[in-house]
Short mmCIF file of C-alpha atoms in Angstrom, two decimals:
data_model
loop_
_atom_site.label_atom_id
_atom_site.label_comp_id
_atom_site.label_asym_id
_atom_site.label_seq_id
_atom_site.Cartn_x
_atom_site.Cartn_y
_atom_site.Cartn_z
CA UNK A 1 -1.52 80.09 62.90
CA UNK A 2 -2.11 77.28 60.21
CA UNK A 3 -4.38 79.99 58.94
CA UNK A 4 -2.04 82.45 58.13
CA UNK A 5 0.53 80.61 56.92
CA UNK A 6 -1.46 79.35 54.12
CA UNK A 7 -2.85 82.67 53.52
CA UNK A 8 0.55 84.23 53.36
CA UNK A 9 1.40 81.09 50.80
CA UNK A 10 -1.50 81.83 48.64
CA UNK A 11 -0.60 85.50 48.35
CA UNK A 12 3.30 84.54 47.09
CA UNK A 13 1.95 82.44 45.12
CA UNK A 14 -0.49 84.71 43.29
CA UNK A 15 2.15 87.52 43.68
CA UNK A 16 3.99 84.79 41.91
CA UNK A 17 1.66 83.92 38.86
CA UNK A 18 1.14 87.81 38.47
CA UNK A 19 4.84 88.82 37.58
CA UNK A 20 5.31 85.54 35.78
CA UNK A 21 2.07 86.57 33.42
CA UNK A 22 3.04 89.70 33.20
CA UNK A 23 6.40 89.26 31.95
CA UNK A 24 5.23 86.80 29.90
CA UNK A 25 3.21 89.13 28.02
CA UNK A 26 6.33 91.12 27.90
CA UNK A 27 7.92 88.12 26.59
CA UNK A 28 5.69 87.54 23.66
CA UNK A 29 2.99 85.24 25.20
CA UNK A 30 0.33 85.42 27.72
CA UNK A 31 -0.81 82.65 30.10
CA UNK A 32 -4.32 81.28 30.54
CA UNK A 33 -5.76 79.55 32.83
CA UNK A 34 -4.76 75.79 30.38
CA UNK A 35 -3.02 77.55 27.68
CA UNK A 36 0.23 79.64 26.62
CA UNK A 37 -1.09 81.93 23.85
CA UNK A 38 0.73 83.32 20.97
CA UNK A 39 -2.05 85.29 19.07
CA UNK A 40 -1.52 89.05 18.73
CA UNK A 41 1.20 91.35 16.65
CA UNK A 42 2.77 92.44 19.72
CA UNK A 43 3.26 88.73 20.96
CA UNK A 44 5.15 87.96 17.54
CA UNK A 45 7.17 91.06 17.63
CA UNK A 46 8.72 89.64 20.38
CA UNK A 47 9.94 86.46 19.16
CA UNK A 48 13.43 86.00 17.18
CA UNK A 49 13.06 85.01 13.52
CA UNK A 50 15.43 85.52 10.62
CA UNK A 51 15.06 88.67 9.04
CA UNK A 52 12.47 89.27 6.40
CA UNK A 53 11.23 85.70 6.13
CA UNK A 54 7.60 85.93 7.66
CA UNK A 55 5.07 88.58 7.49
CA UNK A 56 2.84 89.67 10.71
CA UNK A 57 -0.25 91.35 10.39
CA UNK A 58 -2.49 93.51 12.64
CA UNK A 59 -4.75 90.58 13.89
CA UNK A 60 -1.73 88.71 14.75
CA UNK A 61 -1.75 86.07 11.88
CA UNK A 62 1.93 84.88 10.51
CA UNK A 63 2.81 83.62 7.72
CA UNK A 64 5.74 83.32 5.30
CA UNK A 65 6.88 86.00 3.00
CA UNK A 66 6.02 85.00 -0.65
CA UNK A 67 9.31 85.92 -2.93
CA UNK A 68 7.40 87.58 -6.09
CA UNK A 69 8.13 87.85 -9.42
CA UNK A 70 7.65 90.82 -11.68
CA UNK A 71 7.42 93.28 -8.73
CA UNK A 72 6.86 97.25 -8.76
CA UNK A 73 9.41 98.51 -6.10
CA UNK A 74 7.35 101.92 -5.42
CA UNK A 75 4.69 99.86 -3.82
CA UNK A 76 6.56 98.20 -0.82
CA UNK A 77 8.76 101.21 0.19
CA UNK A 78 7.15 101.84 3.42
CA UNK A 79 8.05 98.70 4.23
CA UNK A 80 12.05 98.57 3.41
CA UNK A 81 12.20 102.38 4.98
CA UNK A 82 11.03 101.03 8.50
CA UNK A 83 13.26 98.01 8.21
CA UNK A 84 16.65 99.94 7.25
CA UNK A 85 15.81 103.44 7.97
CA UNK A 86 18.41 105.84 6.29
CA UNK A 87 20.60 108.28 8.55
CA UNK A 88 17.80 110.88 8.05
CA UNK A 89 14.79 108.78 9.80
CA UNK A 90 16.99 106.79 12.36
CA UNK A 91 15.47 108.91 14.89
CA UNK A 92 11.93 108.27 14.08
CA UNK A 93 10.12 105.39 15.49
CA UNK A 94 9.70 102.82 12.97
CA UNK A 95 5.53 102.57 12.72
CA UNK A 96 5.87 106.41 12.32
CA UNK A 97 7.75 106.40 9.31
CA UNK A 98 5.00 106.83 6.23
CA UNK A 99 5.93 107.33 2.29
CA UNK A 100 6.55 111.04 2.53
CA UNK A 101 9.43 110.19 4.44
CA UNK A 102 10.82 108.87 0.90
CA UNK A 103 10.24 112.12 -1.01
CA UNK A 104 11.99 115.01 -1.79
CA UNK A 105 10.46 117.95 -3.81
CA UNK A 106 10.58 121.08 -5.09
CA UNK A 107 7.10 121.98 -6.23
CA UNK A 108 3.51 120.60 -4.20
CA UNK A 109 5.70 118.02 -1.92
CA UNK A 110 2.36 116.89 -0.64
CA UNK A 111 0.81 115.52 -3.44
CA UNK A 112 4.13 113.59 -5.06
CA UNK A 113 2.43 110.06 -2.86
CA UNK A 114 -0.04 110.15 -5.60
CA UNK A 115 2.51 109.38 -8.01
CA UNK A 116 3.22 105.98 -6.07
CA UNK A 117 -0.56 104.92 -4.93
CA UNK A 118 -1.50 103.01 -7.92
CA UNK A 119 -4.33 104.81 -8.64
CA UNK A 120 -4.20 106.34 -12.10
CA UNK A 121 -6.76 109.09 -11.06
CA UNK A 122 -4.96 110.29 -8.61
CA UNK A 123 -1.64 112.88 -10.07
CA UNK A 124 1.06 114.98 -8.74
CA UNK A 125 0.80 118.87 -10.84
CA UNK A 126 3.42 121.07 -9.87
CA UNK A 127 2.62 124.58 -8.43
CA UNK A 128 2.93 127.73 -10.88
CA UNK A 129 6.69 128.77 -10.86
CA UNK A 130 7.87 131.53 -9.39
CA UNK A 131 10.87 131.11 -12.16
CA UNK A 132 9.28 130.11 -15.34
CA UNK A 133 12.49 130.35 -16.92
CA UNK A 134 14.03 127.76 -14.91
CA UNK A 135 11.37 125.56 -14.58
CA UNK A 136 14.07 122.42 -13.52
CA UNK A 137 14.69 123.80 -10.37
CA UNK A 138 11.02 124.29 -9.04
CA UNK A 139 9.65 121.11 -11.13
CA UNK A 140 11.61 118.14 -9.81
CA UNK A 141 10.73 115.57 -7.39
CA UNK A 142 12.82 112.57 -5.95
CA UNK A 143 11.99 109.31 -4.59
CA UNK A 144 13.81 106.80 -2.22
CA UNK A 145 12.67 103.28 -3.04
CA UNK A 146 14.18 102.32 0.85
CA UNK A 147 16.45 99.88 -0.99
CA UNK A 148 18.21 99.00 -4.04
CA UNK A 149 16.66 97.39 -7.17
CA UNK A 150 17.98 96.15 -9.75
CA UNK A 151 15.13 97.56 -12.18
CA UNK A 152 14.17 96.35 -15.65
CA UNK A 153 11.95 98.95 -16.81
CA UNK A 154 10.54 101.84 -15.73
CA UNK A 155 6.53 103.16 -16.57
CA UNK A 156 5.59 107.03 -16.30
CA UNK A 157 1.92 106.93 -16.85
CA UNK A 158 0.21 110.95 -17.40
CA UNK A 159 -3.73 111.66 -15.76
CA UNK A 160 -5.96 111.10 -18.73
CA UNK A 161 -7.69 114.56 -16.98
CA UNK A 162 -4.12 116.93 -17.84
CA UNK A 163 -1.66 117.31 -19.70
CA UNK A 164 1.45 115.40 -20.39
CA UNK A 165 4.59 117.41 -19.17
CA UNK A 166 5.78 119.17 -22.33
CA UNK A 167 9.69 118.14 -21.92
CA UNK A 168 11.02 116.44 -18.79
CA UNK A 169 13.60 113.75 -17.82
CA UNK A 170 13.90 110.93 -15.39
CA UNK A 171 17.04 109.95 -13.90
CA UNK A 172 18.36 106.92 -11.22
CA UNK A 173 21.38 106.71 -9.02
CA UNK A 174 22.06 103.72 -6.84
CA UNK A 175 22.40 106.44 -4.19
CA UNK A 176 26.07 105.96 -3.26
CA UNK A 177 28.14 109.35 -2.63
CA UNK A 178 31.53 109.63 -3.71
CA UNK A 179 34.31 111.21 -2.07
CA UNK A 180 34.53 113.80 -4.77
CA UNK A 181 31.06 114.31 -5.05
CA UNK A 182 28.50 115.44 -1.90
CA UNK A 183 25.33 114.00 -3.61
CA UNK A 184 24.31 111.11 -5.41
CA UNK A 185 25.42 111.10 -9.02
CA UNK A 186 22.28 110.29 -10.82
CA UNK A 187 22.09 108.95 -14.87
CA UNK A 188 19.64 109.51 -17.06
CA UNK A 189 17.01 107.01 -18.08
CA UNK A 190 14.90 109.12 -20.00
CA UNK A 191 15.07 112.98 -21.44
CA UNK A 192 12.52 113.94 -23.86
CA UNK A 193 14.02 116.49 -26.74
CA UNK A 194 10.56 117.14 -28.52
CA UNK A 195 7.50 119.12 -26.91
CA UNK A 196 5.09 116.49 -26.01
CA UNK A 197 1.41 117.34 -26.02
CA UNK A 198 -0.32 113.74 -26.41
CA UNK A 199 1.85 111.06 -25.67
CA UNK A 200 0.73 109.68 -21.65
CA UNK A 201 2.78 106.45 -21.63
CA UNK A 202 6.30 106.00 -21.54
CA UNK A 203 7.85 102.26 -20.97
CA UNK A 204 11.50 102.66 -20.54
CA UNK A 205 13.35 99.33 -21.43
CA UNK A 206 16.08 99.75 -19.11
CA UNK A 207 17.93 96.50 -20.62
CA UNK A 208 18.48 98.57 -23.49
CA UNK A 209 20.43 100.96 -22.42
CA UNK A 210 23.29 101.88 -20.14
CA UNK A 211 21.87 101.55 -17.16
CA UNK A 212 21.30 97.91 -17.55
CA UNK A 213 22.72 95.94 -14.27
CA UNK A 214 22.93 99.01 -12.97
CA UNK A 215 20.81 98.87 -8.64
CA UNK A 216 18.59 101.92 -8.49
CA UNK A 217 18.36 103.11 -4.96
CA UNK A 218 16.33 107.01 -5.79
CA UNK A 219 14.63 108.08 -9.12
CA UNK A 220 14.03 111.60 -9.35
CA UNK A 221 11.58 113.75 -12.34
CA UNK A 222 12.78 117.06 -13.75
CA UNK A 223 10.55 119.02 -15.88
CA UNK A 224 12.42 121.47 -18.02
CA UNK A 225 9.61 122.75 -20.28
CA UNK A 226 5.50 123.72 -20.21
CA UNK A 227 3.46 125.81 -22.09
CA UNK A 228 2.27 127.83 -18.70
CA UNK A 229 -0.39 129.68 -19.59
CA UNK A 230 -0.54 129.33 -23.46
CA UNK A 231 -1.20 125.10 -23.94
CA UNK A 232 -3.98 125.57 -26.39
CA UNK A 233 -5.79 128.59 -28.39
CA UNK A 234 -8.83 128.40 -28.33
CA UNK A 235 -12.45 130.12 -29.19
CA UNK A 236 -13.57 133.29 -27.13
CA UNK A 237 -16.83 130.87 -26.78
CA UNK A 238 -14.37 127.87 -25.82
CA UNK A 239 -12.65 130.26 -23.10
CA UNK A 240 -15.30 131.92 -21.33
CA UNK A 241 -16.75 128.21 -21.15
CA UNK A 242 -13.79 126.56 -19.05
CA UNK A 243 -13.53 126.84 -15.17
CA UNK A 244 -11.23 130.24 -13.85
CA UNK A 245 -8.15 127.63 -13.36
CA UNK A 246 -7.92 126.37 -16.61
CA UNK A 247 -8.45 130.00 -18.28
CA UNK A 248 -5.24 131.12 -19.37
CA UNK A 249 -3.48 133.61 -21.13
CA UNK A 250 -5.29 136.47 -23.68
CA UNK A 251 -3.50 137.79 -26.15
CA UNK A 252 -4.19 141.44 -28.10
CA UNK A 253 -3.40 142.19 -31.66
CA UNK A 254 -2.82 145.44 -33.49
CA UNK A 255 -2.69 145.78 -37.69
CA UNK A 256 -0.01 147.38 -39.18
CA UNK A 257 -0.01 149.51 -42.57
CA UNK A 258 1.92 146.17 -44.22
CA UNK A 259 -0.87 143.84 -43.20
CA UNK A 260 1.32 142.64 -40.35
CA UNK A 261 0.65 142.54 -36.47
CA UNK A 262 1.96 142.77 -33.81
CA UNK A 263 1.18 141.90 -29.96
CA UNK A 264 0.54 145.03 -27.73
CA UNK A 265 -1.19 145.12 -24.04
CA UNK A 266 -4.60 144.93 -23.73
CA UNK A 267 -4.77 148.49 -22.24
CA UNK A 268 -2.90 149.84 -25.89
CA UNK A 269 -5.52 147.48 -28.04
CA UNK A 270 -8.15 149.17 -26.08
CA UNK A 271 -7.18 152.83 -27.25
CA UNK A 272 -6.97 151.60 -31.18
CA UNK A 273 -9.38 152.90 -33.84
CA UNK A 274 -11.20 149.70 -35.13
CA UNK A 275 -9.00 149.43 -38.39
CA UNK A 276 -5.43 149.49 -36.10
CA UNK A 277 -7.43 146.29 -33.99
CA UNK A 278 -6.12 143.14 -35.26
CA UNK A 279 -6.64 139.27 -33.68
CA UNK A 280 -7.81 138.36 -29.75
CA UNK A 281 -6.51 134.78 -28.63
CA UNK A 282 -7.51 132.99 -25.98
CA UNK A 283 -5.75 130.08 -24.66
CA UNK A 284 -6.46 127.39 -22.28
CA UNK A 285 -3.69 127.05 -19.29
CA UNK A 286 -1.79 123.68 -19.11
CA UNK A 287 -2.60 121.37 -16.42
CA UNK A 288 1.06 119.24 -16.35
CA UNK A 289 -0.47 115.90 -14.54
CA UNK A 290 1.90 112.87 -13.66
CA UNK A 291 -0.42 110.21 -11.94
CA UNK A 292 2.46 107.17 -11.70
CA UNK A 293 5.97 106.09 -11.84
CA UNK A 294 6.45 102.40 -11.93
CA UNK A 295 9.67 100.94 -11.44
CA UNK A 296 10.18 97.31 -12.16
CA UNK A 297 12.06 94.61 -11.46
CA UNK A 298 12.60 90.78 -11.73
CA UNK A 299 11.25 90.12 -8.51
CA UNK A 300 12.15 90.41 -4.67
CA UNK A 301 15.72 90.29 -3.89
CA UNK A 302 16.79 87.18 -1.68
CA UNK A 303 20.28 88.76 -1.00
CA UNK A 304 18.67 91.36 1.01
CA UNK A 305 18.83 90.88 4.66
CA UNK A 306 21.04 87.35 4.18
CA UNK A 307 23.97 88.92 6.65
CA UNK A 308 20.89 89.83 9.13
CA UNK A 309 19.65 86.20 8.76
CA UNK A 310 23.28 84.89 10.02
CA UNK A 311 24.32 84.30 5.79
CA UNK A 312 27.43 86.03 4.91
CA UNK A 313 28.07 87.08 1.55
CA UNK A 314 31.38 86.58 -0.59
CA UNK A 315 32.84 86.76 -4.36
#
C-alpha cells in the first residue's frame, strides 16, 4: 500500500512540474533542472516592457534601443508598420507585414522596394505607358514611412546605368484626411520645370521652404514627362550596336522641291526615287531609372510611443 501511495505522489508531482514548465514556457521562461531561463525571442516577447525602449533579436539577445541622430526614415519602416499597423494591415499578423505593404503604385509595383534598399544599383523603371500622354497617372508611386517624421531634407538619387526622369515631382502629406477631402492632401517638395537629361542628384533642403515643421507621414513620385522612345539620336552603327530594349524609335525622311523634309512612314520612304529620300534617325529608347529616395530627419522621435509607455502628452 505504502507502495502505491508514493507512486501515485510521484506521478502528481511530475504531472505537477509538467504543467508548471509548460506554462512557464508560455509565460516567457523555461525551467531547468537549477535554473529559470530567459534566453530566446519568444521568452522576451512575453515579458511587459515600455514600448519601444529595447530591441530583441532572433537569437534572443536584448538590449536597449539607441535614439540616433541624422536618421533616414525609409530604412526602419518595416519596423513602425508592424508596431502601429494602419487600418489597411490590422488584419495581417504583424511578422507578416513586409515593405510592400507601404507602397502604392501605378507602374511595376514590384520593383518600387528598390527605391528604399539602399543599394544604389538596384532602381525602380516604370513600365511603357499605355497613355503616353498622361504619363502622371501610370508613373507615380507612393510610400508610407509607418509614421510621421518631421524631415529635414529629402535625397532622390538616379541609377548611374539609366536615365534621369525627364520632368517629375515629389510631394509629402502628413497623411491626415480632412472632412472635405477623401485623401490625403499632399504638397509639393519638388517639381522640375526643365527636361532633365544629366542631372542624378537632387538634395531637397526642406528648411527652406514651406514645408519646413511640417511631419511627413507618405511621399509619393509623379513623373509627368520622358522622351519614350526618342532619348537620344544616334548612328545607324550606334543603333544596330545596342541590345533590342534599348533600340528605339526610327525615323524616315523625304526631300521636298524647297530643300525641306518632312517625316513620312517607313513603308512611303520605301516607295521614293533616291532624290525624294531624305535623312534616317535612329534613336536610343530612354531607360527612366530611380534607384533611391532618402528622407531625412534629425533623429528618432522620443514622443513616439510616450502615451504607450504610461507618459501622457500636453500643451
Amino acid at each position: 500500500m505504502k507502495h502505491i501511495l508514493w507512486f501515485c505522489r510521484l506521478s502528481a508531482l511530475a504531472l505537477l512540474l509538467t504543467g508548471t514548465i509548460g506554462w512557464a514556457q508560455q509565460r516567457g521562461h523555461r525551467i531547468g533542472s537549477a535554473e529559470v531561463l530567459v534566453n530566446t525571442r519568444n521568452h522576451w516577447q512575453n515579458w511587459e516592457f515600455p514600448a519601444g525602449t529595447v530591441e530583441i533579436s532572433a537569437t534572443g539577445t536584448v538590449r536597449p534601443r539607441q535614439l540616433r541622430r541624422g536618421t533616414n526614415a525609409v530604412e526602419d519602416i518595416v519596423e513602425f508598420l508592424r508596431r502601429h499597423p494602419p487600418g489597411n494591415l490590422t488584419k495581417k499578423d504583424p511578422e507578416q507585414i513586409s515593405l510592400t505593404d507601404a507602397i502604392q503604385a501605378g507602374s511595376n509595383p514590384e520593383d518600387v522596394i528598390h527605391v528604399l534598399d539602399g543599394d544604389p544599383s538596384t532602381y525602380w523603371e516604370p513600365d511603357p505607358p499605355r497613355n503616353p500622354d498622361n504619363l502622371a497617372s501610370e508613373w507615380w508611386f507612393t510610400v508610407d514611412l509607418g509614421r510621421l517624421v518631421f524631415a529635414k531634407k529629402i535625397v532622390v538619387r538616379f541609377a548611374q546605368e539609366g536615365d534621369p526622369f525627364l520632368l517629375f515631382e515629389l510631394l509629402v502629406t502628413d497623411g491626415q484626411k480632412r472632412p472635405q477631402f477623401p485623401r490625403p492632401t499632399f504638397k509639393t517638395a519638388i517639381r522640375t520645370l526643365q527636361p532633365n537629361k544629366s542631372e542624378r542628384l537632387f538634395e531637397i533642403d526642406l528648411t527652406d521652404s514651406e514645408i519646413e515643421g511640417q511631419a511627413v507621414r507618405l511621399f509619393q513620385v509623379l513623373v509627368s514627362g520622358s522622351n519614350l522612345d526618342r532619348r537620344e539620336e544616334l548612328t545607324q552603327e550606334e543603333y544596330n550596336a545596342l541590345s533590342a530594349p534599348d533600340r528605339g524609335a526610327i525615323e524616315y525622311y523625304k526631300h521636298l522641291p524647297d530643300g525641306d523634309s518632312f517625316r513620312v512612314e517607313r513603308e512611303v520612304y520605301e516607295q521614293l526615287s533616291a532624290g525624294q529620300q531624305g535623312d534616317i534617325r535612329h534613336f536610343r529608347r530612354e531607360r527612366p531609372r530611380l534607384a533611391e529616395v532618402e528622407v531625412w530627419s534629425e533623429g528618432d522621435e522620443i514622443v513616439g510611443g510616450a502615451i504607450e509607455r504610461g507618459g501622457r502628452l500636453s500643451t
